[in-house]
PDB file of C-alpha atoms in Angstrom:
ATOM      1  CA  ASP U   6     -30.788  23.887 -62.519  1.00  0.00           C
ATOM      2  CA  ARG U   7     -30.021  20.471 -61.059  1.00  0.00           C
ATOM      3  CA  GLN U   8     -29.714  21.875 -57.506  1.00  0.00           C
ATOM      4  CA  VAL U   9     -32.913  23.923 -57.800  1.00  0.00           C
ATOM      5  CA  GLY U  10     -34.775  20.934 -59.283  1.00  0.00           C
ATOM      6  CA  THR U  11     -33.576  18.675 -56.459  1.00  0.00           C
ATOM      7  CA  SER U  12     -34.683  21.248 -53.863  1.00  0.00           C
ATOM      8  CA  ILE U  13     -38.129  21.537 -55.475  1.00  0.00           C
ATOM      9  CA  ALA U  14     -38.509  17.725 -55.545  1.00  0.00           C
ATOM     10  CA  GLN U  15     -37.650  17.593 -51.818  1.00  0.00           C
ATOM     11  CA  MET U  16     -40.200  20.326 -51.012  1.00  0.00           C
ATOM     12  CA  LEU U  17     -42.892  18.545 -53.021  1.00  0.00           C
ATOM     13  CA  ALA U  18     -42.084  15.266 -51.224  1.00  0.00           C
ATOM     14  CA  ALA U  19     -42.613  17.049 -47.906  1.00  0.00           C
ATOM     15  CA  VAL U  20     -46.250  17.709 -48.893  1.00  0.00           C
ATOM     16  CA  GLY U  21     -46.842  14.209 -50.283  1.00  0.00           C
ATOM     17  CA  ILE U  22     -46.108  14.705 -53.992  1.00  0.00           C
ATOM     18  CA  ASP U  23     -43.799  12.118 -55.534  1.00  0.00           C
ATOM     19  CA  ALA U  24     -41.395  13.973 -57.814  1.00  0.00           C
ATOM     20  CA  ALA U  25     -37.921  13.233 -59.115  1.00  0.00           C
ATOM     21  CA  ALA U  26     -35.511  15.833 -60.436  1.00  0.00           C
ATOM     22  CA  ASN U  27     -34.132  14.868 -63.825  1.00  0.00           C
ATOM     23  CA  ALA U  28     -31.807  17.557 -65.193  1.00  0.00           C
ATOM     24  CA  GLN U  29     -31.283  17.128 -68.919  1.00  0.00           C
ATOM     25  CA  PRO U  30     -29.448  19.007 -71.669  1.00  0.00           C
ATOM     26  CA  GLY U  31     -31.658  21.450 -73.565  1.00  0.00           C
ATOM     27  CA  ALA U  32     -31.398  19.382 -76.755  1.00  0.00           C
ATOM     28  CA  VAL U  33     -33.156  16.524 -74.923  1.00  0.00           C
ATOM     29  CA  PHE U  34     -35.407  18.479 -72.551  1.00  0.00           C
ATOM     30  CA  PHE U  35     -37.135  20.956 -74.873  1.00  0.00           C
ATOM     31  CA  PRO U  36     -38.302  18.460 -77.521  1.00  0.00           C
ATOM     32  CA  ALA U  37     -39.525  16.073 -74.788  1.00  0.00           C
ATOM     33  CA  ARG U  38     -41.415  18.897 -73.076  1.00  0.00           C
ATOM     34  CA  SER U  39     -42.994  19.909 -76.393  1.00  0.00           C
ATOM     35  CA  ARG U  40     -44.201  16.320 -76.827  1.00  0.00           C
ATOM     36  CA  GLY U  41     -45.876  16.510 -73.396  1.00  0.00           C
ATOM     37  CA  GLU U  42     -43.626  13.931 -71.731  1.00  0.00           C
ATOM     38  CA  PHE U  43     -43.476  15.769 -68.380  1.00  0.00           C
ATOM     39  CA  SER U  44     -46.238  16.492 -65.897  1.00  0.00           C
ATOM     40  CA  MET U  45     -44.029  19.196 -64.387  1.00  0.00           C
ATOM     41  CA  SER U  46     -40.959  20.927 -65.718  1.00  0.00           C
ATOM     42  CA  MET U  47     -38.633  23.788 -64.935  1.00  0.00           C
ATOM     43  CA  SER U  48     -37.140  26.077 -67.509  1.00  0.00           C
ATOM     44  CA  GLY U  49     -36.229  29.713 -67.802  1.00  0.00           C
ATOM     45  CA  TRP U  50     -38.100  32.510 -69.505  1.00  0.00           C
ATOM     46  CA  GLY U  51     -37.062  36.063 -70.153  1.00  0.00           C
ATOM     47  CA  THR U  52     -38.548  38.892 -72.122  1.00  0.00           C
ATOM     48  CA  LEU U  53     -36.820  40.873 -74.808  1.00  0.00           C
ATOM     49  CA  THR U  54     -39.289  43.741 -74.691  1.00  0.00           C
ATOM     50  CA  GLY U  55     -39.875  44.091 -70.950  1.00  0.00           C
ATOM     51  CA  GLU U  56     -43.660  44.024 -71.295  1.00  0.00           C
ATOM     52  CA  ALA U  57     -46.317  41.339 -70.946  1.00  0.00           C
ATOM     53  CA  HIS U  58     -47.254  40.819 -74.595  1.00  0.00           C
ATOM     54  CA  TYR U  59     -43.988  39.078 -75.442  1.00  0.00           C
ATOM     55  CA  THR U  60     -44.574  36.451 -72.757  1.00  0.00           C
ATOM     56  CA  LEU U  61     -48.349  36.109 -73.048  1.00  0.00           C
ATOM     57  CA  SER U  62     -48.296  35.744 -76.833  1.00  0.00           C
ATOM     58  CA  SER U  63     -45.794  32.898 -76.500  1.00  0.00           C
ATOM     59  CA  ILE U  64     -47.096  30.889 -73.536  1.00  0.00           C
ATOM     60  CA  ALA U  65     -50.764  31.873 -72.986  1.00  0.00           C
ATOM     61  CA  HIS U  66     -52.193  32.154 -76.508  1.00  0.00           C
ATOM     62  CA  SER U  67     -53.374  28.878 -78.026  1.00  0.00           C
ATOM     63  CA  ASN U  68     -50.801  27.479 -80.412  1.00  0.00           C
ATOM     64  CA  ASP U  69     -51.462  29.042 -83.807  1.00  0.00           C
ATOM     65  CA  PRO U  70     -48.512  28.742 -86.232  1.00  0.00           C
ATOM     66  CA  VAL U  71     -50.367  30.789 -88.878  1.00  0.00           C
ATOM     67  CA  LYS U  72     -50.778  33.797 -86.576  1.00  0.00           C
ATOM     68  CA  LYS U  73     -47.410  33.031 -84.919  1.00  0.00           C
ATOM     69  CA  PHE U  74     -48.830  32.917 -81.401  1.00  0.00           C
ATOM     70  CA  GLY U  75     -48.510  30.282 -78.680  1.00  0.00           C
ATOM     71  CA  ALA U  76     -45.290  28.641 -79.847  1.00  0.00           C
ATOM     72  CA  PHE U  77     -44.309  27.841 -76.240  1.00  0.00           C
ATOM     73  CA  ASN U  78     -47.784  26.920 -74.990  1.00  0.00           C
ATOM     74  CA  VAL U  79     -46.651  23.378 -74.197  1.00  0.00           C
ATOM     75  CA  HIS U  80     -49.593  22.681 -71.865  1.00  0.00           C
ATOM     76  CA  GLU U  81     -52.121  23.177 -74.713  1.00  0.00           C
ATOM     77  CA  TYR U  82     -53.963  25.876 -72.759  1.00  0.00           C
ATOM     78  CA  LYS U  83     -56.822  27.276 -74.841  1.00  0.00           C
ATOM     79  CA  ASN U  84     -59.099  30.165 -73.963  1.00  0.00           C
ATOM     80  CA  PRO U  85     -60.743  32.212 -76.749  1.00  0.00           C
ATOM     81  CA  VAL U  86     -61.004  35.247 -74.446  1.00  0.00           C
ATOM     82  CA  MET U  87     -57.252  35.097 -73.761  1.00  0.00           C
ATOM     83  CA  ASP U  88     -56.502  34.707 -77.478  1.00  0.00           C
ATOM     84  CA  LYS U  89     -58.631  37.757 -78.318  1.00  0.00           C
ATOM     85  CA  LEU U  90     -57.007  39.920 -75.611  1.00  0.00           C
ATOM     86  CA  ILE U  91     -53.529  39.008 -76.835  1.00  0.00           C
ATOM     87  CA  GLN U  92     -54.422  39.568 -80.502  1.00  0.00           C
ATOM     88  CA  ASP U  93     -56.058  42.912 -79.699  1.00  0.00           C
ATOM     89  CA  ALA U  94     -53.000  44.012 -77.711  1.00  0.00           C
ATOM     90  CA  ALA U  95     -50.740  43.034 -80.616  1.00  0.00           C
ATOM     91  CA  VAL U  96     -52.288  45.625 -82.942  1.00  0.00           C
ATOM     92  CA  GLU U  97     -53.413  48.324 -80.480  1.00  0.00           C
ATOM     93  CA  MET U  98     -51.474  51.567 -80.885  1.00  0.00           C
ATOM     94  CA  ASP U  99     -53.115  53.421 -77.979  1.00  0.00           C
ATOM     95  CA  GLU U 100     -50.871  52.728 -74.977  1.00  0.00           C
ATOM     96  CA  GLY U 101     -53.717  52.868 -72.437  1.00  0.00           C
ATOM     97  CA  LYS U 102     -55.910  50.441 -74.366  1.00  0.00           C
ATOM     98  CA  ARG U 103     -52.982  48.096 -74.993  1.00  0.00           C
ATOM     99  CA  ARG U 104     -52.124  48.148 -71.297  1.00  0.00           C
ATOM    100  CA  SER U 105     -55.766  47.356 -70.439  1.00  0.00           C
ATOM    101  CA  PHE U 106     -55.783  44.333 -72.780  1.00  0.00           C
ATOM    102  CA  LEU U 107     -52.570  43.014 -71.228  1.00  0.00           C
ATOM    103  CA  GLU U 108     -53.779  43.598 -67.660  1.00  0.00           C
ATOM    104  CA  GLN U 109     -56.987  41.698 -68.437  1.00  0.00           C
ATOM    105  CA  ALA U 110     -54.922  38.870 -69.944  1.00  0.00           C
ATOM    106  CA  ASN U 111     -52.739  38.719 -66.825  1.00  0.00           C
ATOM    107  CA  GLU U 112     -55.846  38.644 -64.617  1.00  0.00           C
ATOM    108  CA  LEU U 113     -57.167  35.754 -66.700  1.00  0.00           C
ATOM    109  CA  MET U 114     -53.848  33.922 -66.263  1.00  0.00           C
ATOM    110  CA  ALA U 115     -54.219  34.340 -62.494  1.00  0.00           C
ATOM    111  CA  VAL U 116     -57.741  32.849 -62.603  1.00  0.00           C
ATOM    112  CA  ASP U 117     -57.149  30.019 -65.113  1.00  0.00           C
ATOM    113  CA  ARG U 118     -53.666  29.117 -63.828  1.00  0.00           C
ATOM    114  CA  PRO U 119     -52.439  27.233 -66.900  1.00  0.00           C
ATOM    115  CA  ARG U 120     -49.002  27.458 -65.295  1.00  0.00           C
ATOM    116  CA  LEU U 121     -48.042  27.532 -61.663  1.00  0.00           C
ATOM    117  CA  PRO U 122     -44.740  29.335 -61.163  1.00  0.00           C
ATOM    118  CA  LEU U 123     -42.869  27.753 -58.265  1.00  0.00           C
ATOM    119  CA  VAL U 124     -39.450  29.343 -58.530  1.00  0.00           C
ATOM    120  CA  ALA U 125     -38.142  32.746 -59.505  1.00  0.00           C
ATOM    121  CA  ALA U 126     -34.399  32.354 -59.939  1.00  0.00           C
ATOM    122  CA  VAL U 127     -32.306  35.477 -60.259  1.00  0.00           C
ATOM    123  CA  VAL U 128     -29.148  35.122 -62.291  1.00  0.00           C
ATOM    124  CA  VAL U 129     -26.347  37.641 -61.985  1.00  0.00           C
ATOM    125  CA  VAL U 130     -23.626  37.508 -64.584  1.00  0.00           C
ATOM    126  CA  ALA U 131     -20.370  39.427 -64.445  1.00  0.00           C
ATOM    127  CA  VAL U 132     -18.066  39.531 -67.436  1.00  0.00           C
ATOM    128  CA  PRO U 133     -14.898  41.590 -67.851  1.00  0.00           C
ATOM    129  CA  ARG U 134     -15.533  44.711 -69.933  1.00  0.00           C
ATOM    130  CA  ARG U 135     -12.928  43.655 -72.494  1.00  0.00           C
ATOM    131  CA  ARG U 136     -15.173  40.700 -73.454  1.00  0.00           C
ATOM    132  CA  PHE U 137     -17.913  42.953 -74.800  1.00  0.00           C
ATOM    133  CA  LEU U 138     -18.377  44.850 -78.017  1.00  0.00           C
ATOM    134  CA  PRO U 139     -21.058  47.518 -78.349  1.00  0.00           C
ATOM    135  CA  ILE U 140     -24.225  47.166 -80.358  1.00  0.00           C
ATOM    136  CA  VAL U 141     -25.631  50.375 -81.794  1.00  0.00           C
ATOM    137  CA  ARG U 142     -29.419  50.616 -81.456  1.00  0.00           C
ATOM    138  CA  THR U 143     -30.924  52.328 -84.462  1.00  0.00           C
ATOM    139  CA  PRO U 144     -34.289  54.130 -84.379  1.00  0.00           C
ATOM    140  CA  THR U 145     -35.953  50.988 -85.751  1.00  0.00           C
ATOM    141  CA  CYS U 146     -34.573  49.006 -82.774  1.00  0.00           C
ATOM    142  CA  SER U 147     -32.428  46.766 -84.931  1.00  0.00           C
ATOM    143  CA  ALA U 148     -28.978  45.946 -83.645  1.00  0.00           C
ATOM    144  CA  VAL U 149     -25.874  46.495 -85.732  1.00  0.00           C
ATOM    145  CA  PRO U 150     -22.672  45.157 -84.173  1.00  0.00           C
ATOM    146  CA  ARG U 151     -19.720  47.498 -84.373  1.00  0.00           C
ATOM    147  CA  VAL U 152     -16.763  45.147 -84.701  1.00  0.00           C
ATOM    148  CA  SER U 153     -13.345  46.372 -83.718  1.00  0.00           C
ATOM    149  CA  ARG U 154     -10.190  44.836 -82.282  1.00  0.00           C
ATOM    150  CA  SER U 155      -9.946  47.640 -79.761  1.00  0.00           C
ATOM    151  CA  MET U 156     -12.801  48.711 -77.504  1.00  0.00           C
ATOM    152  CA  PRO U 157     -14.478  51.695 -79.183  1.00  0.00           C
ATOM    153  CA  ARG U 158     -15.604  54.599 -77.047  1.00  0.00           C
ATOM    154  CA  VAL U 159     -19.237  54.557 -76.027  1.00  0.00           C
ATOM    155  CA  ARG U 160     -20.982  57.779 -76.962  1.00  0.00           C
ATOM    156  CA  ARG U 161     -24.315  59.028 -78.167  1.00  0.00           C
ATOM    157  CA  ARG U 162     -24.482  60.149 -81.755  1.00  0.00           C
ATOM    158  CA  SER U 163     -27.113  61.150 -84.266  1.00  0.00           C
ATOM    159  CA  SER U 164     -28.386  58.634 -86.735  1.00  0.00           C
ATOM    160  CA  PRO U 165     -28.958  59.511 -90.401  1.00  0.00           C
ATOM    161  CA  MET U 166     -32.602  60.088 -89.464  1.00  0.00           C
ATOM    162  CA  GLY U 167     -31.631  62.691 -86.855  1.00  0.00           C
ATOM    163  CA  CYS U 168     -32.663  60.490 -83.914  1.00  0.00           C
ATOM    164  CA  ALA U 169     -30.353  59.814 -81.015  1.00  0.00           C
ATOM    165  CA  THR U 170     -29.010  56.297 -80.811  1.00  0.00           C
ATOM    166  CA  GLY U 171     -27.616  54.615 -77.745  1.00  0.00           C
ATOM    167  CA  VAL U 172     -25.252  51.763 -77.202  1.00  0.00           C
ATOM    168  CA  SER U 173     -25.939  48.546 -75.325  1.00  0.00           C
ATOM    169  CA  TRP U 174     -23.626  45.622 -74.814  1.00  0.00           C
ATOM    170  CA  ARG U 175     -23.686  41.956 -75.585  1.00  0.00           C
ATOM    171  CA  SER U 176     -21.154  39.262 -74.929  1.00  0.00           C
ATOM    172  CA  MET U 177     -18.820  38.623 -77.813  1.00  0.00           C
ATOM    173  CA  PRO U 178     -15.908  36.244 -78.122  1.00  0.00           C
ATOM    174  CA  ARG U 179     -12.606  37.894 -77.481  1.00  0.00           C
ATOM    175  CA  PRO U 180     -10.759  38.818 -80.695  1.00  0.00           C
ATOM    176  CA  ALA U 181      -7.785  36.624 -81.546  1.00  0.00           C
ATOM    177  CA  ARG U 182      -4.436  38.271 -80.888  1.00  0.00           C
TER     178      ARG U 182
END
């Protein structure tokens, strides 16, 4: 992050914007950002679901702890139309309608520009296979770690509900020998 931040500061200086890179540990950075101490910041964001609602409900909805939306809206962006689109998408079961709500919300983000993404960093991580243990995905999408000292075989099996379950991987500490 420090190298990327320094590069961004140099690029901004080239167009007349005075910026200084100040890499900080997360324990310092995130609370300070939440308090509004930075005019510009860089941090990562990923999505667990792979679709827009996860991101939009966290960073584009006005902060509403009761409805549990907008927890990462650190710029205090507020737009009632955006809030309604996100709330409607949250409860819409029709895939086409839900998609339409999310597309409209993304279009609104492009017009309002509450955030201006400057960098898209791709991170590739390689870990030896022996460092992973499988997680069985159940039909309700909850994850149940299968803990074993030896690497279990990865296979598809039927769940008690008769649905197929798959296996994904997550990094786990190596078992003590």
